[in-house]
PDB file of C-alpha atoms and ligand atoms in Angstrom:
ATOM      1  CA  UNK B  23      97.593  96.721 120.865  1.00 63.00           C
ATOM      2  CA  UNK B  24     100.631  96.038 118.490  1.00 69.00           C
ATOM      3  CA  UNK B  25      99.572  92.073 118.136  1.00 81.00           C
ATOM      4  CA  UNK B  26      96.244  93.299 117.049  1.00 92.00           C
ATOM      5  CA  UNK B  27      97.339  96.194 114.834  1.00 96.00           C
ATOM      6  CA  UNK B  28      99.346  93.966 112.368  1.00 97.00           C
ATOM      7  CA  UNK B  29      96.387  90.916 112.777  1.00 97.00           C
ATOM      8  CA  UNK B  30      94.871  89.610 109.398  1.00 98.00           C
ATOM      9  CA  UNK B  31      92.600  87.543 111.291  1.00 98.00           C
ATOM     10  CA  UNK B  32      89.057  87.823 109.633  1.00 98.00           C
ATOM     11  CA  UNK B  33      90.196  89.177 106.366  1.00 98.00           C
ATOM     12  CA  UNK B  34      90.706  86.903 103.087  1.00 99.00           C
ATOM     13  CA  UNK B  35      93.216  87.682 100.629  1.00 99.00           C
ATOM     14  CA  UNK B  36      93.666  86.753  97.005  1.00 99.00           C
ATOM     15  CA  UNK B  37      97.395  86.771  96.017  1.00 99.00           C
ATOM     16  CA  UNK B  38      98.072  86.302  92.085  1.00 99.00           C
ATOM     17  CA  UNK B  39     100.533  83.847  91.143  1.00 98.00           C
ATOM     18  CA  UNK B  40     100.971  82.471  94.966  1.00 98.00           C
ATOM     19  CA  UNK B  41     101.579  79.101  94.486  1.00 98.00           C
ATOM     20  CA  UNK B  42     105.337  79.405  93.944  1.00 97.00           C
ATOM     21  CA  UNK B  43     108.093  82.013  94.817  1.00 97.00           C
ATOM     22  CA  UNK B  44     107.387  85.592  96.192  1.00 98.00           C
ATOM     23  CA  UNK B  45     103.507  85.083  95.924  1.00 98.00           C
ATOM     24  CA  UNK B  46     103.653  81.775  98.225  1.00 98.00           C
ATOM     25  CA  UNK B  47     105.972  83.185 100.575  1.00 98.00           C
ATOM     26  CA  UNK B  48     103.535  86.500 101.507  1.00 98.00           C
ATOM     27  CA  UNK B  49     100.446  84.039 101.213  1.00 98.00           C
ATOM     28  CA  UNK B  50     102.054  81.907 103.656  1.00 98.00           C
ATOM     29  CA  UNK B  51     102.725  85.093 105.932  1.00 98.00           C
ATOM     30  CA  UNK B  52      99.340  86.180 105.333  1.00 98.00           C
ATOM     31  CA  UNK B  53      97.672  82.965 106.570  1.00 98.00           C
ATOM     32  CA  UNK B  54      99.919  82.792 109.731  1.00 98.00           C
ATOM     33  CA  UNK B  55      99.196  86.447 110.651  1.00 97.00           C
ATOM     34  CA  UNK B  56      95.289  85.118 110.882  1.00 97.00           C
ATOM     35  CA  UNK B  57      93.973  85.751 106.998  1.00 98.00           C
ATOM     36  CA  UNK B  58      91.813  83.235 105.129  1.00 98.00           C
ATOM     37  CA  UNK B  59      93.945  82.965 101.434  1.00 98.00           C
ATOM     38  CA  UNK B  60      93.502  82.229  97.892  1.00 99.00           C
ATOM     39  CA  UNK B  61      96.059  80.444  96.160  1.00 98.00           C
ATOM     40  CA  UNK B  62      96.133  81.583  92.009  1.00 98.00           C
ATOM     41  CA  UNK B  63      97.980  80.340  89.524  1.00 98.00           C
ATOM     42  CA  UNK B  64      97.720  78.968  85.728  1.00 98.00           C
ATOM     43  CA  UNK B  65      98.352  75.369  86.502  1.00 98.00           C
ATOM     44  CA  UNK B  66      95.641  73.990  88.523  1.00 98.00           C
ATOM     45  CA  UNK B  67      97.493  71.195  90.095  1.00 98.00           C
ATOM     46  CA  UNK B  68     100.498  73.524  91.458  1.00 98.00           C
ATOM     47  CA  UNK B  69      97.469  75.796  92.983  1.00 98.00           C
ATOM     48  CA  UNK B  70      96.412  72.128  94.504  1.00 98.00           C
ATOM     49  CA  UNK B  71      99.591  71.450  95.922  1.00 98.00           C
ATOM     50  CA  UNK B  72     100.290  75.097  97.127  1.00 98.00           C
ATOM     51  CA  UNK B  73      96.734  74.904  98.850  1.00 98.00           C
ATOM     52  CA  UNK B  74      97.285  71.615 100.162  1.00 98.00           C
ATOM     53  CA  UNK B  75     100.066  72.658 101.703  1.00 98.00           C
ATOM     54  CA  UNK B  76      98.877  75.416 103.831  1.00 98.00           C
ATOM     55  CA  UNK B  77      95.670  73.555 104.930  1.00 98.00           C
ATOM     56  CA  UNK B  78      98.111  71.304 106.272  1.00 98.00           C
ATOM     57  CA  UNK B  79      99.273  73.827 108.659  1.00 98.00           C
ATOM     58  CA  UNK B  80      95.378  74.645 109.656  1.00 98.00           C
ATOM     59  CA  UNK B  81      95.090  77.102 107.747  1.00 98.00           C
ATOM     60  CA  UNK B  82      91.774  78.366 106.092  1.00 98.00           C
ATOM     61  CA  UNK B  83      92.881  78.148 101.999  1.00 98.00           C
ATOM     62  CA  UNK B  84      90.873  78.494  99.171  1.00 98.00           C
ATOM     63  CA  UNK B  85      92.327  78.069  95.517  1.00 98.00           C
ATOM     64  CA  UNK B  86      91.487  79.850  91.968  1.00 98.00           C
ATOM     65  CA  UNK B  87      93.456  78.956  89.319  1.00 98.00           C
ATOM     66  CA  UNK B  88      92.834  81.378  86.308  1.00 98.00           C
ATOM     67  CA  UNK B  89      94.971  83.568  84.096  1.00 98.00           C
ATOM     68  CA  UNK B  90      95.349  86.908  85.028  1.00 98.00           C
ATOM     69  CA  UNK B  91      95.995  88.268  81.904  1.00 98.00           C
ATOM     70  CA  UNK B  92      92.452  86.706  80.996  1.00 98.00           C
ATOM     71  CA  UNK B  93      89.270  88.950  81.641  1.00 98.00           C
ATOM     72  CA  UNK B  94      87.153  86.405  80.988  1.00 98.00           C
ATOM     73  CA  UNK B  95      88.420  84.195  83.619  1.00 98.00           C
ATOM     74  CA  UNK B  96      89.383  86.991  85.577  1.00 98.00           C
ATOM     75  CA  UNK B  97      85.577  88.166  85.970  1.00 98.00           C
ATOM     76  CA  UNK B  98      84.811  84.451  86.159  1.00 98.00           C
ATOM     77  CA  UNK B  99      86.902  83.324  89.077  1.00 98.00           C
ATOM     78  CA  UNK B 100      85.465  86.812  91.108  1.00 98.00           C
ATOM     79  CA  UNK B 101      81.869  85.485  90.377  1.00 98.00           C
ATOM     80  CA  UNK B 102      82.580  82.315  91.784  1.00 98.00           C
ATOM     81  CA  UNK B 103      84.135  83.983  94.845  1.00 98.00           C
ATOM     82  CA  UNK B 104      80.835  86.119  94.113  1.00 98.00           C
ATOM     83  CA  UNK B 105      78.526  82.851  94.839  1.00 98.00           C
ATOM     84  CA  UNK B 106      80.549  81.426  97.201  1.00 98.00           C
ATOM     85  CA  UNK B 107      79.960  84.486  99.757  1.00 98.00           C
ATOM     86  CA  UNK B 108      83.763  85.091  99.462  1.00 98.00           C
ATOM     87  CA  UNK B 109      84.905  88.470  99.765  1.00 98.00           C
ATOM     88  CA  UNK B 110      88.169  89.635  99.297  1.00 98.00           C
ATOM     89  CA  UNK B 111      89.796  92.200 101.723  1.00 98.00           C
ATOM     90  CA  UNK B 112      93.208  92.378 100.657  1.00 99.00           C
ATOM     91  CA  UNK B 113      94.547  91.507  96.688  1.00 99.00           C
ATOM     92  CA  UNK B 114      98.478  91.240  95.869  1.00 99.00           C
ATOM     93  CA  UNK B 115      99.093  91.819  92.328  1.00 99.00           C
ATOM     94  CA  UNK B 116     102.122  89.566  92.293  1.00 98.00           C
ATOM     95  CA  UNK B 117     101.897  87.426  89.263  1.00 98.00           C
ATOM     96  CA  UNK B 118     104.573  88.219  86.709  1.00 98.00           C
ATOM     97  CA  UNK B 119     106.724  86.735  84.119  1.00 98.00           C
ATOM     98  CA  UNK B 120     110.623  88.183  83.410  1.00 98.00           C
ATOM     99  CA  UNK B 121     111.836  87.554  79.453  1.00 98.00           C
ATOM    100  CA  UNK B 122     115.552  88.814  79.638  1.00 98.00           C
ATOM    101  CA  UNK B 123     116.015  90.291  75.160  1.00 98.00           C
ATOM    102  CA  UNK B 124     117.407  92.951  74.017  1.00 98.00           C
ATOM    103  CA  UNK B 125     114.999  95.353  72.730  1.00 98.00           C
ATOM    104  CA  UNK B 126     116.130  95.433  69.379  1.00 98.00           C
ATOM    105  CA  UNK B 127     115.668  91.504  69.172  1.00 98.00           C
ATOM    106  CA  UNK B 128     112.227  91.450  71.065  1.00 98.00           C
ATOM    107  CA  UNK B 129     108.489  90.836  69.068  1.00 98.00           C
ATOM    108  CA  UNK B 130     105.367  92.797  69.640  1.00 98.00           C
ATOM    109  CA  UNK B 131     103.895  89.470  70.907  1.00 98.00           C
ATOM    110  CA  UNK B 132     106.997  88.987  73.686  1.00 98.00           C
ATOM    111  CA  UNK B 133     106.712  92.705  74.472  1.00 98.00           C
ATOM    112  CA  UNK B 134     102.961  91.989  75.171  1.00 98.00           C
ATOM    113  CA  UNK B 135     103.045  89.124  76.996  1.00 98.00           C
ATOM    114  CA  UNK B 136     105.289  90.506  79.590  1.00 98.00           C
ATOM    115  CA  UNK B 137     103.020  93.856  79.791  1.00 98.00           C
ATOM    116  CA  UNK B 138      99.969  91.934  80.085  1.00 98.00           C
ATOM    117  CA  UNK B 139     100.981  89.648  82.718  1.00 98.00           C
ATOM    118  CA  UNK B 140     102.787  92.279  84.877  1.00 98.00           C
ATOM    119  CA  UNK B 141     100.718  95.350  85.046  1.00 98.00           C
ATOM    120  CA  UNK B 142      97.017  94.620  82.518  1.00 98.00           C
ATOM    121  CA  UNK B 143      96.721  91.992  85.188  1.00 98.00           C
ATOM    122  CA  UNK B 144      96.945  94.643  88.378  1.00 99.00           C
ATOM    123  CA  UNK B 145      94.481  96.796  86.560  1.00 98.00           C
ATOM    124  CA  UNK B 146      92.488  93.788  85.750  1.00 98.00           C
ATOM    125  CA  UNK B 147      92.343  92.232  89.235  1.00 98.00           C
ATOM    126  CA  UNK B 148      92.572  95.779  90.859  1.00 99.00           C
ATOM    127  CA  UNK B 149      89.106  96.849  88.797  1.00 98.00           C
ATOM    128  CA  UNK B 150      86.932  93.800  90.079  1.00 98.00           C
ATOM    129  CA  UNK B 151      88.290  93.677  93.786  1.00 99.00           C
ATOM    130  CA  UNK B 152      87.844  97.684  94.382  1.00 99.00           C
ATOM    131  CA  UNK B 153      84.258  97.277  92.622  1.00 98.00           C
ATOM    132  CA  UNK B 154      83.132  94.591  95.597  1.00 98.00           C
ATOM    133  CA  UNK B 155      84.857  96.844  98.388  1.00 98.00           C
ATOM    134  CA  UNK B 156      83.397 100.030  96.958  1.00 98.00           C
ATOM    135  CA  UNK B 157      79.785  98.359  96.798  1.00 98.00           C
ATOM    136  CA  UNK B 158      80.694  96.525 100.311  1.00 98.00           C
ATOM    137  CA  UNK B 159      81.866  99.802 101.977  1.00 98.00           C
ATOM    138  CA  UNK B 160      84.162  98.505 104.495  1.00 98.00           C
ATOM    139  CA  UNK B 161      87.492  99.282 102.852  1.00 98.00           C
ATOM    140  CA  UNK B 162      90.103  97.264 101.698  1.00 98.00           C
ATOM    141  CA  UNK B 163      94.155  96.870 101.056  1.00 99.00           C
ATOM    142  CA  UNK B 164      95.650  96.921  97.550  1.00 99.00           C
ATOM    143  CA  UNK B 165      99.644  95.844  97.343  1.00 99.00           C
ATOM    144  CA  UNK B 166     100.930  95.403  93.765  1.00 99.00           C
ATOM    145  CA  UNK B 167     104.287  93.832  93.559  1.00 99.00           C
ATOM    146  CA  UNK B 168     106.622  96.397  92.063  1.00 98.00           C
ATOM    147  CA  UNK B 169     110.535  96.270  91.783  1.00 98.00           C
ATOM    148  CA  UNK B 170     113.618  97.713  91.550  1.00 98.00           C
ATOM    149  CA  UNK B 171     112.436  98.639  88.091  1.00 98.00           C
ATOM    150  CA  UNK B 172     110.038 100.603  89.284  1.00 98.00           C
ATOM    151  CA  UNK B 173     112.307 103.145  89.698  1.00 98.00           C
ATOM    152  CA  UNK B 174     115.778 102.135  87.925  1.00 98.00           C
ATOM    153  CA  UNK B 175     116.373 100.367  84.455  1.00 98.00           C
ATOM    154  CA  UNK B 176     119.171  97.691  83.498  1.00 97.00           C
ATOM    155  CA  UNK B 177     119.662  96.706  80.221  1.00 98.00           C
ATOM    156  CA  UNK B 178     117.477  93.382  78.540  1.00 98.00           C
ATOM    157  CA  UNK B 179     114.997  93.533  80.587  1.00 98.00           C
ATOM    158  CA  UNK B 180     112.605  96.455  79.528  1.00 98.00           C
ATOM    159  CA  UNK B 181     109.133  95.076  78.952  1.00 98.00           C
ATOM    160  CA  UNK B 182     109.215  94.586  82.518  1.00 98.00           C
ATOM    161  CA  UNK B 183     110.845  97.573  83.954  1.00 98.00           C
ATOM    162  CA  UNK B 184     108.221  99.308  81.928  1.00 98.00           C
ATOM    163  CA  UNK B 185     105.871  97.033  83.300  1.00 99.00           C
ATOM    164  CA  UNK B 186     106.857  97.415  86.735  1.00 98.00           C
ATOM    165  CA  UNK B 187     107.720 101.801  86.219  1.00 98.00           C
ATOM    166  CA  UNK B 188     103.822 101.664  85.524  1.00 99.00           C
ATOM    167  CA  UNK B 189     102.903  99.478  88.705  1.00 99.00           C
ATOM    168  CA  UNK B 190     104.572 102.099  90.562  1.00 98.00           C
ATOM    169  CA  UNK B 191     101.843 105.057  88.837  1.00 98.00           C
ATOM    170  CA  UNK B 192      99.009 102.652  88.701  1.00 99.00           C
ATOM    171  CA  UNK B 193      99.242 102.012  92.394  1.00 99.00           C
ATOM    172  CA  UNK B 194      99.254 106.070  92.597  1.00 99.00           C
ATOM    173  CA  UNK B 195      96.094 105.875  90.302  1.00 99.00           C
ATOM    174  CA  UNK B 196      94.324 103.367  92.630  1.00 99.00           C
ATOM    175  CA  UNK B 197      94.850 105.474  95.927  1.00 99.00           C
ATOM    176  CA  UNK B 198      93.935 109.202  93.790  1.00 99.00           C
ATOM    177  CA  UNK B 199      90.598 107.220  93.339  1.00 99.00           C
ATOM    178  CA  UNK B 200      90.006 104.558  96.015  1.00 99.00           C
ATOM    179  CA  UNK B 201      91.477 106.065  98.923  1.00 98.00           C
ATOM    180  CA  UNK B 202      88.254 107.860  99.649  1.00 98.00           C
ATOM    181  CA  UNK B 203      86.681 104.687  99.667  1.00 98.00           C
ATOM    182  CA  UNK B 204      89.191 103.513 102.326  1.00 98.00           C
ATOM    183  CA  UNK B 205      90.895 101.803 100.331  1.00 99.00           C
ATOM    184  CA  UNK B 206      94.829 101.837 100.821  1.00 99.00           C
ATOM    185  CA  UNK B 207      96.815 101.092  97.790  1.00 99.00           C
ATOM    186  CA  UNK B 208     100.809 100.431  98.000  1.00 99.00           C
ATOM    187  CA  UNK B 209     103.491  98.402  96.805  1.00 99.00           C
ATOM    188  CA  UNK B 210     106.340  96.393  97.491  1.00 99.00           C
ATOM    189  CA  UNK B 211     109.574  96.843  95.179  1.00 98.00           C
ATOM    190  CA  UNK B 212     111.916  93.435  96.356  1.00 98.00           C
ATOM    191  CA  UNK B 213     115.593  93.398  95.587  1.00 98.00           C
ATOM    192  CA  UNK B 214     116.572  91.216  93.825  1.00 98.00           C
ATOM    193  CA  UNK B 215     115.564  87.957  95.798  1.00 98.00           C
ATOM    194  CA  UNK B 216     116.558  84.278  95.626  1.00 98.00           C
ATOM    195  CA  UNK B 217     113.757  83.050  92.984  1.00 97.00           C
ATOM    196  CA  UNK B 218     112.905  80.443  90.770  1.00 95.00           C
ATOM    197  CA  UNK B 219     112.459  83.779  88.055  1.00 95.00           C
ATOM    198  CA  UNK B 220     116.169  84.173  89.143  1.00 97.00           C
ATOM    199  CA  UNK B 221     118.132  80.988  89.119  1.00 97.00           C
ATOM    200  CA  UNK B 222     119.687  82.089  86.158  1.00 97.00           C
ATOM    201  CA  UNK B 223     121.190  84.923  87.369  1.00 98.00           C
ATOM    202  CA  UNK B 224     121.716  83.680  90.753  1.00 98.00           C
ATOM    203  CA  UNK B 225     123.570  80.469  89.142  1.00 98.00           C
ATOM    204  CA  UNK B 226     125.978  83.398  86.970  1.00 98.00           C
ATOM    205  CA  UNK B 227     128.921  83.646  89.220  1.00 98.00           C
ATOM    206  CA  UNK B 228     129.805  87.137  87.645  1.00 98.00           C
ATOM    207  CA  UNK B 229     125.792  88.300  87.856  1.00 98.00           C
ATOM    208  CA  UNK B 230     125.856  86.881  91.622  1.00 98.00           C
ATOM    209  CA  UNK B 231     128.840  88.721  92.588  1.00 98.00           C
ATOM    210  CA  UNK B 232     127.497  92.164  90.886  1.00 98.00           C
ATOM    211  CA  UNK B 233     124.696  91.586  93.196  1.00 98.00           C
ATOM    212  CA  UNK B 234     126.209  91.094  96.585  1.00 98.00           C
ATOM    213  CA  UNK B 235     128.823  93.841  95.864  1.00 98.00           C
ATOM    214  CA  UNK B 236     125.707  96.682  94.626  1.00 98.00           C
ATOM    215  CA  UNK B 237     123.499  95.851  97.768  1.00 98.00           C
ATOM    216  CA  UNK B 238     124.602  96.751 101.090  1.00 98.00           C
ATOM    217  CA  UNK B 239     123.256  93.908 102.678  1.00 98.00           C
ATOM    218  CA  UNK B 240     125.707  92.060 100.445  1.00 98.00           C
ATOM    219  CA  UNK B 241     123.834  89.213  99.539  1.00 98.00           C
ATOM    220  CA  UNK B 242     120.469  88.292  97.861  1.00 98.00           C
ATOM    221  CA  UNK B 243     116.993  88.749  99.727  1.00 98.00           C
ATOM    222  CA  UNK B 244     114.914  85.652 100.886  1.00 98.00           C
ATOM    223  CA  UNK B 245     110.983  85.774  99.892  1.00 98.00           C
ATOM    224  CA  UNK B 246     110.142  85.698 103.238  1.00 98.00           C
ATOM    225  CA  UNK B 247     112.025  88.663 103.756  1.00 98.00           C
ATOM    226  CA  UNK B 248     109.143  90.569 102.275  1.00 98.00           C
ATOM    227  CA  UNK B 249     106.415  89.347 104.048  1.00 98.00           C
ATOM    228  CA  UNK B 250     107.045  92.311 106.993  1.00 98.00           C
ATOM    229  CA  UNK B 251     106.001  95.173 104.461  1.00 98.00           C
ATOM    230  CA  UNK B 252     103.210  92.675 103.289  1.00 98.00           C
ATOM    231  CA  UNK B 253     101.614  92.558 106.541  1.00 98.00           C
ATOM    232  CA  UNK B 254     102.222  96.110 107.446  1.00 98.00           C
ATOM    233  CA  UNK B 255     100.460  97.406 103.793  1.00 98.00           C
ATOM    234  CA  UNK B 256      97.619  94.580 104.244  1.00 98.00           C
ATOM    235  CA  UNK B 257      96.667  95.464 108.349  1.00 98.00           C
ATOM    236  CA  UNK B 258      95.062  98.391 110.276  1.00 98.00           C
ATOM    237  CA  UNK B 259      98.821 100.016 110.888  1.00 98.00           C
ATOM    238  CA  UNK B 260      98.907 101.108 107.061  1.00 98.00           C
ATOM    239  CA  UNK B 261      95.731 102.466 107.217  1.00 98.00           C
ATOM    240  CA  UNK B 262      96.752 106.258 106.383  1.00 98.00           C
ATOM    241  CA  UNK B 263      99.086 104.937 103.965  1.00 98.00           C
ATOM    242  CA  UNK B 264      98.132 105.881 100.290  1.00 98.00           C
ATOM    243  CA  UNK B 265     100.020 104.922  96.968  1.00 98.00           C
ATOM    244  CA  UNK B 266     103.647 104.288  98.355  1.00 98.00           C
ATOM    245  CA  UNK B 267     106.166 102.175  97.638  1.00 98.00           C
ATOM    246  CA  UNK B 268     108.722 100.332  99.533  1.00 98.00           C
ATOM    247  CA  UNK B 269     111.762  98.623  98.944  1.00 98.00           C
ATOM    248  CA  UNK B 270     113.214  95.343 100.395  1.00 98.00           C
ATOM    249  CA  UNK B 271     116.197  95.621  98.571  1.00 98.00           C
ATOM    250  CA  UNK B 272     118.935  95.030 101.182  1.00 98.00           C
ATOM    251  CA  UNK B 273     119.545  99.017 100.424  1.00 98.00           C
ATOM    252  CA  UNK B 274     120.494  98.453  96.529  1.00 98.00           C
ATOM    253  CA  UNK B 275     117.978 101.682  95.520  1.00 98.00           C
ATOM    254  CA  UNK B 276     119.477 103.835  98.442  1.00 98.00           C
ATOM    255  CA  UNK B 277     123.476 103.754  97.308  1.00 98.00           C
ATOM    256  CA  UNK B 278     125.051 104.247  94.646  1.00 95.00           C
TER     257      UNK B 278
HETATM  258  C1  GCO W 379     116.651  90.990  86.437  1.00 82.47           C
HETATM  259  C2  GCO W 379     115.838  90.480  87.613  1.00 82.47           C
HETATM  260  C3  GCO W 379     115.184  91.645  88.363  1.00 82.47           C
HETATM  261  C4  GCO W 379     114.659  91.136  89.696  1.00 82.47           C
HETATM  262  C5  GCO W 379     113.813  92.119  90.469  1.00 82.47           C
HETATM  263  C6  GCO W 379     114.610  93.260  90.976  1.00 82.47           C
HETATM  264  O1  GCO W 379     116.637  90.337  85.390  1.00 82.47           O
HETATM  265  O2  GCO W 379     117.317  92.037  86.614  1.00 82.47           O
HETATM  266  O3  GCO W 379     114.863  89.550  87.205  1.00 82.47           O
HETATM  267  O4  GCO W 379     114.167  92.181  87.556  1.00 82.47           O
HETATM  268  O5  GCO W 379     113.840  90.025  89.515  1.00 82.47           O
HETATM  269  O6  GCO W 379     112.732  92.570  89.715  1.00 82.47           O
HETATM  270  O7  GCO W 379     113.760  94.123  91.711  1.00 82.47           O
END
């Protein structure tokens, strides 16, 4: 019963900007709970490699390399999944970009970029995947990578706690209209985890220890560390779970 409950097997996913850091790790957790994934990413060759590397752990993989911030090659890359009798069952909005200004110093075209990329994209994505599960009336799972600034701000860094503040209500948007459909939208806020989008902070001894002493868990989370919530929100045991949110934080949103 509880093996079978958190199975993937039979269901593809498409995970945005999975072929490095938080995106790899859940498609890597995806395709060893059973789940047939597709690697995305702009660079084709990293989406290669990513690929290549799962397959060699016999896993089914498929790759799509497009921009997500691109509805052109958004709508193109579900066509081709279109005519190659691919259906997606579960979509992480994951890809996102961080751009650390102060918002007095930062452009239109930076604020943009960092909008686009972190929430246009779930919308984007979100759209075409819930029209194919609508019109293929079997359900589906929507998890949209959130953050801690989806609920708390810190200074520099607003384009994307904006960003991520309207994953949060955007994931609420998707279940007011999809969950009739059967469709369970949720996300996943992470702590702040060991990342390539963090090296800089992680590398700032003063940064680092602000980080270990805020979050109970004292220390920074691992990408694998979220795949848990990623399975749970993408199998049968979430399926009465509409337009939440949860943290793997270590605790840093529950203490002050
Ligand atoms: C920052 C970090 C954070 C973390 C994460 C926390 O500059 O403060 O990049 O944004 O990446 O999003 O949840």
């Amino acid at each position: 019963m509880t093996t079978e409950l958190f199975s993937l097997a039979g269901r593809t996913a498409l995970i945005t900007g999975s072929s490095r850091g938080l995106g790899n790790a859940i498609a890597g957790g995806y395709a060893a709970a059973g789940a047939a994934v597709i690697i995305n990413g702009t660079d084709p060759a990293r989406v290669a490699a990513a690929a290549q590397a799962l397959r060699g752990k016999g896993h089914v993989v498929h790759e799509a390399p497009f921009d997500v911030t691109d509805e052109a090659a958004v709508c193109a890359a579900f066509a081709r999944l279109d005519a190659e009798g691919i259906a997606v069952d579960i979509l992480v909005n994951n890809a996102g970009i961080q751009l650390r200004k102060p918002l007095v110093e930062l452009s239109v075209a930076e604020w943009k970029r960092v909008i686009d990329t972190n929430l246009t994209s779930a919308f984007l994505i979100g759209r075409e995947a819930a029209r194919r599960m609508i019109k293929r009336g079997k359900g589906g799972k929507i998890i949209n990578i959130g953050s801690l600034m989806s609920d708390v701000a810190r200074a520099t860094v607003a384009p994307y706690t904006a960003a991520k503040g309207g994953i949060k209500m955007l994931t609420r948007s998707m279940a007011a209209e999809w969950a009739e459909h059967d469709i369970q939208a949720n996300a996943i806020g992470p702590g702040y985890m060991a990342t390539e989008m963090n090296k800089a902070l992680i590398e700032n001894p003063a940064f680092d220890a602000w980080v270990k002493g805020r979050t109970p868990s004292r220390r920074w989370g691992r990408p694998e560390e979220l795949v848990g919530a990623a399975i749970f929100l993408a199998s049968a045991a979430s399926g009465y779970v509409n337009g939440q949110i949860i943290y793997v934080d270590g605790g840093m949103l529950a203490v002050l």
